[in-house]
Short mmCIF file of C-alpha atoms and ligand atoms in Angstrom, two decimals:
data_model
loop_
_atom_site.label_atom_id
_atom_site.label_comp_id
_atom_site.label_asym_id
_atom_site.label_seq_id
_atom_site.Cartn_x
_atom_site.Cartn_y
_atom_site.Cartn_z
CA UNK A 28 95.09 88.83 48.97
CA UNK A 29 94.32 89.04 52.54
CA UNK A 30 95.05 92.31 54.39
CA UNK A 31 98.04 91.93 56.82
CA UNK A 32 98.53 93.44 60.05
CA UNK A 33 101.73 93.87 61.90
CA UNK A 34 101.14 93.41 65.49
CA UNK A 35 104.18 94.59 67.70
CA UNK A 36 104.43 92.69 70.96
CA UNK A 37 103.14 89.30 71.81
CA UNK A 38 101.22 90.12 75.00
CA UNK A 39 97.60 89.55 76.02
CA UNK A 40 96.72 92.48 73.57
CA UNK A 41 98.50 91.40 70.82
CA UNK A 42 97.30 87.95 71.08
CA UNK A 43 93.52 88.98 71.33
CA UNK A 44 94.05 91.56 68.42
CA UNK A 45 95.26 88.63 66.45
CA UNK A 46 92.50 86.39 67.49
CA UNK A 47 90.01 88.96 66.56
CA UNK A 48 91.76 89.72 63.02
CA UNK A 49 91.84 85.96 62.25
CA UNK A 50 88.08 85.90 62.95
CA UNK A 51 87.38 88.91 60.57
CA UNK A 52 89.45 87.18 57.67
CA UNK A 53 92.86 89.26 57.84
CA UNK A 54 96.12 87.98 58.08
CA UNK A 55 98.34 89.03 61.51
CA UNK A 56 101.89 88.93 62.10
CA UNK A 57 102.94 88.85 65.38
CA UNK A 58 106.39 90.23 66.17
CA UNK A 59 107.53 89.37 70.01
CA UNK A 60 110.80 90.44 71.27
CA UNK A 61 110.92 87.49 73.90
CA UNK A 62 111.10 83.72 73.46
CA UNK A 63 107.45 83.21 74.61
CA UNK A 64 104.05 84.81 74.24
CA UNK A 65 101.80 86.27 76.75
CA UNK A 66 103.97 89.13 78.10
CA UNK A 67 103.43 89.75 81.81
CA UNK A 68 100.39 87.93 82.38
CA UNK A 69 102.21 84.93 81.64
CA UNK A 70 104.20 85.58 84.60
CA UNK A 71 101.29 86.06 86.91
CA UNK A 72 99.42 83.46 88.91
CA UNK A 73 95.73 84.13 89.76
CA UNK A 74 94.14 87.49 88.47
CA UNK A 75 91.97 89.67 90.28
CA UNK A 76 88.77 90.35 90.86
CA UNK A 77 87.79 86.72 90.20
CA UNK A 78 91.13 84.74 91.18
CA UNK A 79 91.10 83.25 87.54
CA UNK A 80 94.40 81.49 86.81
CA UNK A 81 96.49 83.77 84.58
CA UNK A 82 97.46 80.65 82.63
CA UNK A 83 94.11 79.69 81.27
CA UNK A 84 93.85 83.07 79.77
CA UNK A 85 97.20 83.01 77.99
CA UNK A 86 96.91 79.57 77.05
CA UNK A 87 93.49 80.15 75.50
CA UNK A 88 94.88 83.33 73.67
CA UNK A 89 97.55 81.51 72.55
CA UNK A 90 95.49 78.73 71.18
CA UNK A 91 93.06 81.09 69.45
CA UNK A 92 95.73 83.22 67.71
CA UNK A 93 97.81 80.19 66.66
CA UNK A 94 96.91 80.88 62.90
CA UNK A 95 98.53 84.08 62.81
CA UNK A 96 102.45 84.41 61.73
CA UNK A 97 104.18 84.64 64.94
CA UNK A 98 107.91 85.69 65.03
CA UNK A 99 109.43 85.09 68.50
CA UNK A 100 112.90 86.51 69.70
CA UNK A 101 112.30 89.02 67.02
CA UNK A 102 112.41 92.76 66.88
CA UNK A 103 111.72 95.49 64.49
CA UNK A 104 114.98 96.95 62.94
CA UNK A 105 113.77 99.72 60.90
CA UNK A 106 110.27 101.13 59.58
CA UNK A 107 109.91 102.96 56.19
CA UNK A 108 106.96 104.93 55.33
CA UNK A 109 105.95 104.34 51.86
CA UNK A 110 103.12 106.01 49.88
CA UNK A 111 100.10 104.60 51.78
CA UNK A 112 101.69 101.63 53.72
CA UNK A 113 104.56 100.85 56.02
CA UNK A 114 107.66 98.76 55.04
CA UNK A 115 108.68 96.67 58.33
CA UNK A 116 112.29 95.05 58.43
CA UNK A 117 112.65 92.40 61.14
CA UNK A 118 115.92 91.81 62.90
CA UNK A 119 115.60 88.17 61.36
CA UNK A 120 116.29 89.77 57.80
CA UNK A 121 112.24 89.48 57.02
CA UNK A 122 110.80 92.50 55.52
CA UNK A 123 106.73 93.17 55.40
CA UNK A 124 104.86 95.60 53.93
CA UNK A 125 101.48 96.63 55.37
CA UNK A 126 99.06 99.35 55.44
CA UNK A 127 98.59 98.72 59.35
CA UNK A 128 100.54 98.57 62.24
CA UNK A 129 99.14 97.86 65.87
CA UNK A 130 101.61 98.49 68.71
CA UNK A 131 100.83 95.93 71.89
CA UNK A 132 104.33 96.75 73.45
CA UNK A 133 103.08 97.02 76.92
CA UNK A 134 104.63 98.31 79.90
CA UNK A 135 107.79 97.52 81.83
CA UNK A 136 107.86 96.96 85.76
CA UNK A 137 109.60 99.48 87.74
CA UNK A 138 112.78 98.40 88.80
CA UNK A 139 112.55 98.32 92.46
CA UNK A 140 116.36 98.47 93.33
CA UNK A 141 116.33 102.09 92.20
CA UNK A 142 114.27 102.82 95.15
CA UNK A 143 117.42 102.15 97.36
CA UNK A 144 115.86 102.90 100.68
CA UNK A 145 113.59 99.92 100.30
CA UNK A 146 116.76 97.79 100.20
CA UNK A 147 115.46 95.22 97.43
CA UNK A 148 118.48 93.47 96.19
CA UNK A 149 120.38 94.53 99.45
CA UNK A 150 118.29 93.06 102.11
CA UNK A 151 117.47 89.39 101.58
CA UNK A 152 113.73 89.59 102.64
CA UNK A 153 112.47 92.13 100.43
CA UNK A 154 110.77 91.01 97.28
CA UNK A 155 108.58 92.65 94.47
CA UNK A 156 104.97 91.72 93.61
CA UNK A 157 106.57 90.12 90.71
CA UNK A 158 108.78 87.59 92.66
CA UNK A 159 105.94 86.78 94.79
CA UNK A 160 103.61 85.87 91.71
CA UNK A 161 106.79 83.63 90.47
CA UNK A 162 106.59 82.10 94.03
CA UNK A 163 102.98 81.27 93.75
CA UNK A 164 103.43 79.58 90.42
CA UNK A 165 106.95 77.61 91.02
CA UNK A 166 106.98 77.48 94.94
CA UNK A 167 110.66 78.02 94.53
CA UNK A 168 112.10 80.81 96.32
CA UNK A 169 114.37 80.28 99.10
CA UNK A 170 113.16 83.67 101.06
CA UNK A 171 109.60 82.17 101.62
CA UNK A 172 109.52 78.07 100.89
CA UNK A 173 109.92 76.41 104.15
CA UNK A 174 110.56 79.44 106.37
CA UNK A 175 108.68 80.54 109.30
CA UNK A 176 106.90 83.71 108.11
CA UNK A 177 104.91 85.28 110.81
CA UNK A 178 104.78 89.06 109.85
CA UNK A 179 104.70 90.24 106.06
CA UNK A 180 104.51 94.03 104.88
CA UNK A 181 103.22 95.26 101.49
CA UNK A 182 104.50 98.55 100.19
CA UNK A 183 102.13 100.62 97.67
CA UNK A 184 103.22 102.78 95.52
CA UNK A 185 106.82 101.63 94.77
CA UNK A 186 108.30 103.94 91.80
CA UNK A 187 104.63 105.21 91.14
CA UNK A 188 103.40 108.77 92.35
CA UNK A 189 106.92 109.42 92.86
CA UNK A 190 108.52 112.52 91.07
CA UNK A 191 111.99 111.61 92.11
CA UNK A 192 111.54 107.87 90.53
CA UNK A 193 110.34 110.19 87.41
CA UNK A 194 106.92 108.27 87.47
CA UNK A 195 104.62 110.80 88.81
CA UNK A 196 101.54 108.37 87.55
CA UNK A 197 99.69 105.93 89.53
CA UNK A 198 99.88 102.42 88.19
CA UNK A 199 96.42 101.74 89.15
CA UNK A 200 96.80 97.84 89.34
CA UNK A 201 99.05 97.78 92.51
CA UNK A 202 96.56 98.79 95.17
CA UNK A 203 94.29 95.70 94.13
CA UNK A 204 97.35 93.49 93.44
CA UNK A 205 98.85 94.39 97.03
CA UNK A 206 95.42 93.45 98.62
CA UNK A 207 95.01 90.39 96.33
CA UNK A 208 98.77 89.24 97.48
CA UNK A 209 98.01 90.32 101.08
CA UNK A 210 95.21 87.75 101.15
CA UNK A 211 97.03 85.17 99.19
CA UNK A 212 99.60 85.24 101.68
CA UNK A 213 97.31 85.35 104.81
CA UNK A 214 95.81 82.08 103.24
CA UNK A 215 99.05 80.69 102.75
CA UNK A 216 100.35 81.30 106.19
CA UNK A 217 97.24 81.78 108.18
CA UNK A 218 99.22 82.69 111.63
CA UNK A 219 100.87 85.60 110.22
CA UNK A 220 100.22 89.25 110.47
CA UNK A 221 99.98 91.09 107.19
CA UNK A 222 100.61 94.97 107.19
CA UNK A 223 99.64 97.28 103.85
CA UNK A 224 101.44 100.59 103.97
CA UNK A 225 99.46 102.60 101.59
CA UNK A 226 99.33 106.80 100.59
CA UNK A 227 95.92 106.30 99.23
CA UNK A 228 93.86 103.27 98.52
CA UNK A 229 92.98 103.52 94.85
CA UNK A 230 90.41 100.56 94.36
CA UNK A 231 88.52 101.91 91.21
CA UNK A 232 87.54 98.61 89.51
CA UNK A 233 84.67 96.35 89.75
CA UNK A 234 84.69 93.95 92.94
CA UNK A 235 87.88 96.02 94.20
CA UNK A 236 86.32 97.36 97.18
CA UNK A 237 84.64 94.10 98.00
CA UNK A 238 88.43 92.75 98.30
CA UNK A 239 89.19 95.65 100.62
CA UNK A 240 86.44 95.14 102.86
CA UNK A 241 87.30 91.10 102.88
CA UNK A 242 91.02 91.67 103.47
CA UNK A 243 89.86 93.92 106.66
CA UNK A 244 86.99 91.85 108.01
CA UNK A 245 87.71 88.28 107.06
CA UNK A 246 91.42 88.27 106.78
CA UNK A 247 92.41 90.68 109.51
CA UNK A 248 94.98 92.80 107.29
CA UNK A 249 96.19 95.60 109.01
CA UNK A 250 95.89 98.99 106.55
CA UNK A 251 98.53 101.56 107.69
CA UNK A 252 98.30 105.13 106.00
CA UNK A 253 101.81 106.24 105.71
CA UNK A 254 104.65 106.01 103.07
CA UNK A 255 107.55 103.81 104.14
CA UNK A 256 110.56 105.83 104.58
CA UNK A 257 113.38 103.58 105.05
CA UNK A 258 114.01 99.75 105.65
CA UNK A 259 116.90 98.14 107.52
CA UNK A 260 117.94 94.69 108.67
CA UNK A 261 118.57 93.34 111.96
CA UNK A 262 120.93 90.35 113.04
CA UNK A 263 118.32 87.75 112.29
CA UNK A 264 117.92 88.96 108.89
CA UNK A 265 114.60 90.48 109.30
CA UNK A 266 113.78 93.79 107.96
CA UNK A 267 112.61 96.58 110.12
CA UNK A 268 110.18 99.27 108.45
CA UNK A 269 109.62 102.81 109.55
CA UNK A 270 106.75 104.95 108.77
CA UNK A 271 104.43 107.33 109.83
CA UNK A 272 100.75 106.24 110.93
CA UNK A 273 99.60 109.49 109.30
CA UNK A 274 95.91 108.68 110.59
CA UNK A 275 97.45 108.96 114.28
CA UNK A 276 99.84 111.32 113.34
CA UNK A 277 102.64 109.20 115.04
CA UNK A 278 105.69 107.51 113.76
CA UNK A 279 105.65 103.41 113.97
CA UNK A 280 107.93 100.96 113.53
CA UNK A 281 107.57 97.32 112.97
CA UNK A 282 109.81 94.15 112.31
CA UNK A 283 108.87 91.74 109.38
CA UNK A 284 109.94 88.84 108.20
CA UNK A 285 109.05 89.50 104.55
CA UNK A 286 108.44 92.67 102.62
CA UNK A 287 106.94 92.81 99.29
CA UNK A 288 107.19 95.95 97.10
CA UNK A 289 104.42 96.87 94.75
CA UNK A 290 106.48 98.07 91.76
CA UNK A 291 104.68 100.09 89.51
CA UNK A 292 103.89 100.00 85.85
CA UNK A 293 106.31 102.23 83.88
CA UNK A 294 106.49 102.98 80.12
CA UNK A 295 108.53 100.34 78.32
CA UNK A 296 111.75 101.70 76.59
CA UNK A 297 111.10 98.93 73.95
CA UNK A 298 107.75 100.54 73.20
CA UNK A 299 109.42 104.14 72.80
CA UNK A 300 112.18 102.86 70.68
CA UNK A 301 109.62 101.03 68.17
CA UNK A 302 107.46 104.04 68.40
CA UNK A 303 110.35 106.57 67.59
CA UNK A 304 111.25 104.84 64.33
CA UNK A 305 107.62 106.39 63.02
CA UNK A 306 108.27 109.58 65.12
CA UNK A 307 105.20 108.78 67.15
CA UNK A 308 104.52 111.37 69.84
CA UNK A 309 105.20 110.08 73.45
CA UNK A 310 102.93 111.27 76.44
CA UNK A 311 104.43 113.41 79.39
CA UNK A 312 103.95 110.02 81.38
CA UNK A 313 106.52 108.55 78.81
CA UNK A 314 103.90 106.13 77.42
CA UNK A 315 102.73 106.18 73.78
CA UNK A 316 100.50 109.29 73.15
CA UNK A 317 97.13 108.56 71.80
CA UNK A 318 95.39 110.98 69.67
CA UNK A 319 92.99 111.72 72.34
CA UNK A 320 92.35 110.00 75.72
CA UNK A 321 88.75 109.98 75.81
CA UNK A 322 87.59 109.07 72.12
CA UNK A 323 90.47 107.67 70.41
CA UNK A 324 92.53 105.70 72.96
CA UNK A 325 93.53 103.06 70.65
CA UNK A 326 94.62 105.71 67.60
CA UNK A 327 97.78 107.21 66.98
CA UNK A 328 97.90 110.59 65.23
CA UNK A 329 99.27 108.76 62.17
CA UNK A 330 97.35 107.08 59.77
CA UNK A 331 97.05 103.10 59.94
CA UNK A 332 98.96 103.08 63.26
CA UNK A 333 96.99 101.86 66.11
CA UNK A 334 97.55 101.09 70.01
CA UNK A 335 96.04 98.65 72.54
CA UNK A 336 96.83 97.57 76.04
CA UNK A 337 99.67 99.00 78.53
CA UNK A 338 101.74 100.62 75.98
CA UNK A 339 99.39 103.66 76.43
CA UNK A 340 99.38 103.66 80.20
CA UNK A 341 98.75 101.33 83.21
CA UNK A 342 95.81 99.01 82.41
CA UNK A 343 94.03 95.88 83.89
CA UNK A 344 93.79 92.78 81.76
CA UNK A 345 89.94 93.41 81.00
CA UNK A 346 90.84 96.91 79.72
CA UNK A 347 93.57 95.41 77.68
CA UNK A 348 91.54 92.76 76.09
CA UNK A 349 88.77 95.47 75.43
CA UNK A 350 91.39 97.89 73.67
CA UNK A 351 92.66 95.30 71.43
CA UNK A 352 89.07 94.36 70.06
CA UNK A 353 88.40 98.14 69.77
CA UNK A 354 91.59 98.53 67.68
CA UNK A 355 90.83 95.83 65.74
CA UNK A 356 87.45 97.10 64.74
CA UNK A 357 89.01 100.48 63.88
CA UNK A 358 91.36 98.68 61.56
CA UNK A 359 88.37 96.64 60.07
CA UNK A 360 86.50 99.92 59.81
CA UNK A 361 89.35 101.71 57.78
CA UNK A 362 89.78 98.76 55.58
CA UNK A 363 85.89 98.28 54.72
CA UNK A 364 85.74 102.01 54.00
CA UNK A 365 88.40 101.89 51.63
CA UNK A 366 86.58 99.02 49.62
CA UNK A 367 83.43 101.22 48.92
CA UNK B 16 113.52 116.34 136.59
CA UNK B 17 115.10 118.59 134.49
CA UNK B 18 118.97 119.39 135.81
CA UNK B 19 119.96 120.32 132.19
CA UNK B 20 117.45 122.65 131.71
CA UNK B 21 115.53 120.79 129.53
CA UNK B 22 113.43 117.69 129.50
CA UNK B 23 113.43 114.36 126.98
CA UNK B 24 110.17 113.97 126.32
CA UNK B 25 109.11 110.05 126.07
CA UNK B 26 109.19 108.91 122.38
CA UNK B 27 105.55 109.04 120.64
CA UNK B 28 106.73 106.33 118.31
CA UNK B 29 104.70 103.22 117.94
CA UNK B 30 106.27 99.94 118.00
CA UNK B 31 104.01 97.45 116.45
CA UNK B 32 106.09 94.70 117.65
CA UNK B 33 105.40 95.05 121.30
CA UNK B 34 101.63 95.52 120.96
CA UNK B 35 98.90 93.35 122.34
CA UNK B 36 96.28 93.13 119.83
CA UNK B 37 94.51 90.00 121.47
CA UNK B 38 91.53 92.15 122.81
CA UNK B 39 90.87 93.83 119.58
CA UNK B 40 91.21 90.43 118.02
CA UNK B 41 88.37 89.28 120.61
CA UNK B 42 86.57 92.32 119.79
CA UNK B 43 86.49 91.43 116.11
CA UNK B 44 85.15 87.98 116.85
CA UNK B 45 81.98 89.32 118.26
CA UNK B 46 81.88 92.66 116.07
CA UNK B 47 83.73 91.53 112.83
CA UNK B 48 82.63 95.13 111.35
CA UNK B 49 85.32 96.78 113.89
CA UNK B 50 87.87 95.94 111.30
CA UNK B 51 86.11 97.50 108.39
CA UNK B 52 86.36 101.15 109.47
CA UNK B 53 88.05 102.83 106.52
CA UNK B 54 88.94 106.10 108.48
CA UNK B 55 86.56 108.43 106.76
CA UNK B 56 85.80 110.30 109.92
CA UNK B 57 82.12 110.79 109.26
CA UNK B 58 81.30 109.50 112.97
CA UNK B 59 83.31 112.09 114.43
CA UNK B 60 82.24 115.01 112.26
CA UNK B 61 78.65 114.33 113.41
CA UNK B 62 79.20 113.29 116.89
CA UNK B 63 77.78 115.79 119.45
CA UNK B 64 80.45 115.20 122.02
CA UNK B 65 83.32 115.21 119.68
CA UNK B 66 83.74 119.21 119.56
CA UNK B 67 83.91 119.36 123.51
CA UNK B 68 85.65 116.15 124.45
CA UNK B 69 87.49 114.75 121.12
CA UNK B 70 85.30 111.76 121.28
CA UNK B 71 85.78 109.85 117.63
CA UNK B 72 84.82 106.49 116.94
CA UNK B 73 87.32 106.55 114.10
CA UNK B 74 90.23 107.51 116.66
CA UNK B 75 88.92 104.83 119.43
CA UNK B 76 89.02 101.82 116.61
CA UNK B 77 92.55 103.33 115.52
CA UNK B 78 93.73 103.33 119.02
CA UNK B 79 92.71 100.23 120.05
CA UNK B 80 94.47 98.84 117.06
CA UNK B 81 97.72 100.39 118.14
CA UNK B 82 97.71 99.64 121.74
CA UNK B 83 96.57 103.14 122.75
CA UNK B 84 93.79 101.49 124.91
CA UNK B 85 93.67 104.15 127.65
CA UNK B 86 93.67 106.88 124.99
CA UNK B 87 90.60 105.30 123.78
CA UNK B 88 88.86 104.69 127.10
CA UNK B 89 89.27 108.45 127.70
CA UNK B 90 87.81 109.37 124.84
CA UNK B 91 84.88 106.98 125.17
CA UNK B 92 83.84 108.30 128.77
CA UNK B 93 82.30 111.19 126.66
CA UNK B 94 79.96 109.26 124.36
CA UNK B 95 76.67 109.65 124.93
CA UNK B 96 75.54 106.59 123.15
CA UNK B 97 73.05 108.75 121.05
CA UNK B 98 73.74 106.81 117.73
CA UNK B 99 74.02 109.56 115.59
CA UNK B 100 77.50 107.99 114.33
CA UNK B 101 75.57 104.82 113.42
CA UNK B 102 73.49 106.76 110.91
CA UNK B 103 76.43 108.33 109.13
CA UNK B 104 78.88 105.59 108.84
CA UNK B 105 78.93 104.77 105.06
CA UNK B 106 80.45 101.03 105.96
CA UNK B 107 77.17 100.45 107.86
CA UNK B 108 79.16 99.50 111.19
CA UNK B 109 76.71 99.86 114.12
CA UNK B 110 79.11 102.07 115.97
CA UNK B 111 76.91 102.67 118.84
CA UNK B 112 76.53 98.75 119.37
CA UNK B 113 80.25 98.61 118.77
CA UNK B 114 80.84 100.95 121.65
CA UNK B 115 78.88 99.02 124.03
CA UNK B 116 80.84 95.91 122.95
CA UNK B 117 84.28 97.42 123.56
CA UNK B 118 83.02 98.64 126.91
CA UNK B 119 81.99 94.88 127.63
CA UNK B 120 85.22 93.20 126.38
CA UNK B 121 87.76 95.81 127.70
CA UNK B 122 85.78 96.14 131.04
CA UNK B 123 85.68 92.23 131.79
CA UNK B 124 89.45 91.92 130.77
CA UNK B 125 90.44 94.72 133.43
CA UNK B 126 88.23 92.97 136.35
CA UNK B 127 90.27 89.68 135.85
C1 LIG C 428 102.40 92.87 89.69
C2 LIG C 428 101.12 93.09 88.57
C3 LIG C 428 100.13 91.92 88.72
C4 LIG C 428 98.91 92.18 87.80
N1 LIG C 428 97.91 91.45 88.15
C5 LIG C 428 96.76 91.55 87.06
C6 LIG C 428 95.47 90.72 87.72
O1 LIG C 428 95.38 90.06 88.64
N2 LIG C 428 94.14 91.05 87.07
C7 LIG C 428 94.45 92.19 86.02
O2 LIG C 428 93.40 92.41 85.27
N3 LIG C 428 95.40 92.68 85.58
C8 LIG C 428 96.70 92.63 86.18
N4 LIG C 428 97.81 93.30 85.86
C9 LIG C 428 97.71 93.87 84.79
C10 LIG C 428 98.32 93.30 83.50
O3 LIG C 428 99.64 92.77 83.57
C11 LIG C 428 98.16 93.88 82.20
O4 LIG C 428 96.95 94.62 82.21
C12 LIG C 428 98.55 93.51 81.05
O5 LIG C 428 100.04 92.90 81.13
C13 LIG C 428 98.89 94.29 79.81
O6 LIG C 428 99.09 93.45 78.76
P1 LIG C 428 99.83 94.11 77.12
O7 LIG C 428 99.81 92.99 76.44
O8 LIG C 428 99.51 95.47 76.78
O9 LIG C 428 101.50 94.46 77.80
P2 LIG C 428 102.47 93.33 78.33
O10 LIG C 428 101.95 92.25 79.02
O11 LIG C 428 103.67 93.96 79.05
O12 LIG C 428 103.04 92.67 77.03
C14 LIG C 428 103.60 93.45 75.84
C15 LIG C 428 104.53 92.39 74.99
O13 LIG C 428 105.23 92.90 74.10
C16 LIG C 428 106.57 92.63 73.78
N5 LIG C 428 107.10 93.87 73.44
C17 LIG C 428 107.36 95.00 73.88
N6 LIG C 428 108.21 96.00 72.95
C18 LIG C 428 108.34 95.17 71.93
C19 LIG C 428 108.93 95.31 70.89
N7 LIG C 428 109.59 96.55 70.72
N8 LIG C 428 108.98 94.37 69.88
C20 LIG C 428 108.91 93.22 70.07
N9 LIG C 428 107.76 93.07 71.40
C21 LIG C 428 107.82 93.82 72.17
C22 LIG C 428 106.97 92.52 75.11
O14 LIG C 428 108.08 91.46 75.01
C23 LIG C 428 105.56 91.65 75.98
O15 LIG C 428 105.74 90.28 75.57
C24 LIG C 428 98.97 93.21 86.77
C25 LIG C 428 100.01 93.89 86.65
C26 LIG C 428 101.10 93.61 87.39
C27 LIG C 428 102.51 94.74 87.60
S1 LIG C 429 97.24 102.09 92.60
FE1 LIG C 429 97.69 102.31 94.46
S2 LIG C 429 100.05 101.48 94.94
FE2 LIG C 429 99.48 101.58 92.70
S3 LIG C 429 100.29 103.59 92.12
FE3 LIG C 429 98.14 103.87 92.22
S4 LIG C 429 97.82 104.53 94.83
FE4 LIG C 429 99.98 103.48 94.28
S1 LIG C 430 77.12 107.58 120.23
FE1 LIG C 430 78.68 108.18 121.12
S2 LIG C 430 80.35 108.66 119.37
FE2 LIG C 430 78.46 108.27 118.64
S3 LIG C 430 77.62 110.27 117.80
FE3 LIG C 430 76.77 109.69 119.54
S4 LIG C 430 78.35 110.52 121.24
FE4 LIG C 430 79.44 110.52 119.42
S1 LIG C 431 82.03 106.74 109.94
FE1 LIG C 431 82.40 104.42 110.09
S2 LIG C 431 84.03 104.13 108.46
FE2 LIG C 431 83.96 106.20 108.80
S3 LIG C 431 85.51 106.28 110.25
FE3 LIG C 431 83.55 106.56 111.46
S4 LIG C 431 83.54 104.03 111.75
FE4 LIG C 431 84.86 104.32 110.27
#
């Protein structure tokens, strides 16, 4: 019989892992809580650094993993440890026995309304990075469509690098996402002025620095080093942003037609819940804890349990896909070693 | 005037709504690299005039973008056009040429 691998989470990590497991002749089972596959990437429009349509990536992954057993709208009710395997009970009543469980439970977007001073959910013209991706996809958002947008601001590090929000980690992808979205907005509203408020610009990835210089030189996007301290609204419904320009050492204010909050990637409570069923360790940042962060990022401390993607911390799409392949290789090695 | 024994100093806050950036934009058209400064400060650290006069290409560019043109001109008066800043700029900005362009553009406007 084909070896079964249970994959918890049908985001890109889970789909890529299923694709590779199928190629190796195994039988992956994807458990997805939502009513659709693709996770967060299915909500995005175009991906940095090559502006690849997110839909293409997700559609390809769904097509290549279609022979897996997929349960949508399904969660794990409980997991029991047997002698050398696991018994996984699903919310639909189905029970699965498997030697391998791969966690691809991903992250959760920081809830921007928790940072009250930025006015998300209070002031009409304040939205999040995810809202903006949604607008790129649907063209439906009363705050933007058909409006005369002349000044746009982006606030970096919303709910990241913020101990008061209980997330001290850097979300890693939001600096580049802010710059990507700033350029996209400038292309949609060529007459507009765009401001990015940052603490540090963390542009670690391939071609990310090119995005930065392109934003400066070709699009005239203004970068202001300073954390936005407060946002208010004027009678025209515009938002007024206050910050310190820390390079000039002076306080600064600007009135904007649209303010976009770069909500960070934080640990997913669904992930923690699924991990607690097997008493898997949680790291200090709230994400799942790998057996070590250099050599075995996709391994848990427990035999047969593996991780891939953003469930262990903020990751980009290519990093997530690479981890999914790597975890599958680990599983494959363990299976073949046992057969010798 | 200090009838109450104290003075209210003018606000140092910058209001980006009221800044006229048209001259900086004109500068960027002939010197697109003016917008690429990342405020690393290498230019100021190497500038022989900086120690005595506070000249800093970084600050000049920032001042021009924030509408503090007078402050920028005051600093630029001390530049000797030695070109050391150009040698160290990691973004490869021809800062010396940039300084000359700033003089040209802003000077032209003033005479108008
Ligand atoms: C605003 C924004 C823009 C981004 N843009 C880019 C970009 O342009 N380029 C790029 O490289 N990266 C980008 N990223 C990063 C990218 O979103 C992540 O790398 C990617 O989503 C990680 O995939 P994942 O499968 O690990 O997790 P997720 O996408 O979070 O998927 C996890 C899936 O698991 C499911 N799940 C979770 N827990 C359970 C459970 N207990 N039971 C069942 N199912 C469960 C979830 O419902 C979800 O479908 C962006 C991130 C953000 C926040
Ligand atoms: S990537 Fe940038 S915006 Fe995101 S948390 Fe890190 S520094 Fe802040
Ligand atoms: S050219 Fe001017 S600004 Fe540059 S190092 Fe020389 S004196 Fe300083
Ligand atoms: S060295 Fe170049 S990049 Fe650095 S502050 Fe000076 S002009 Fe800007």
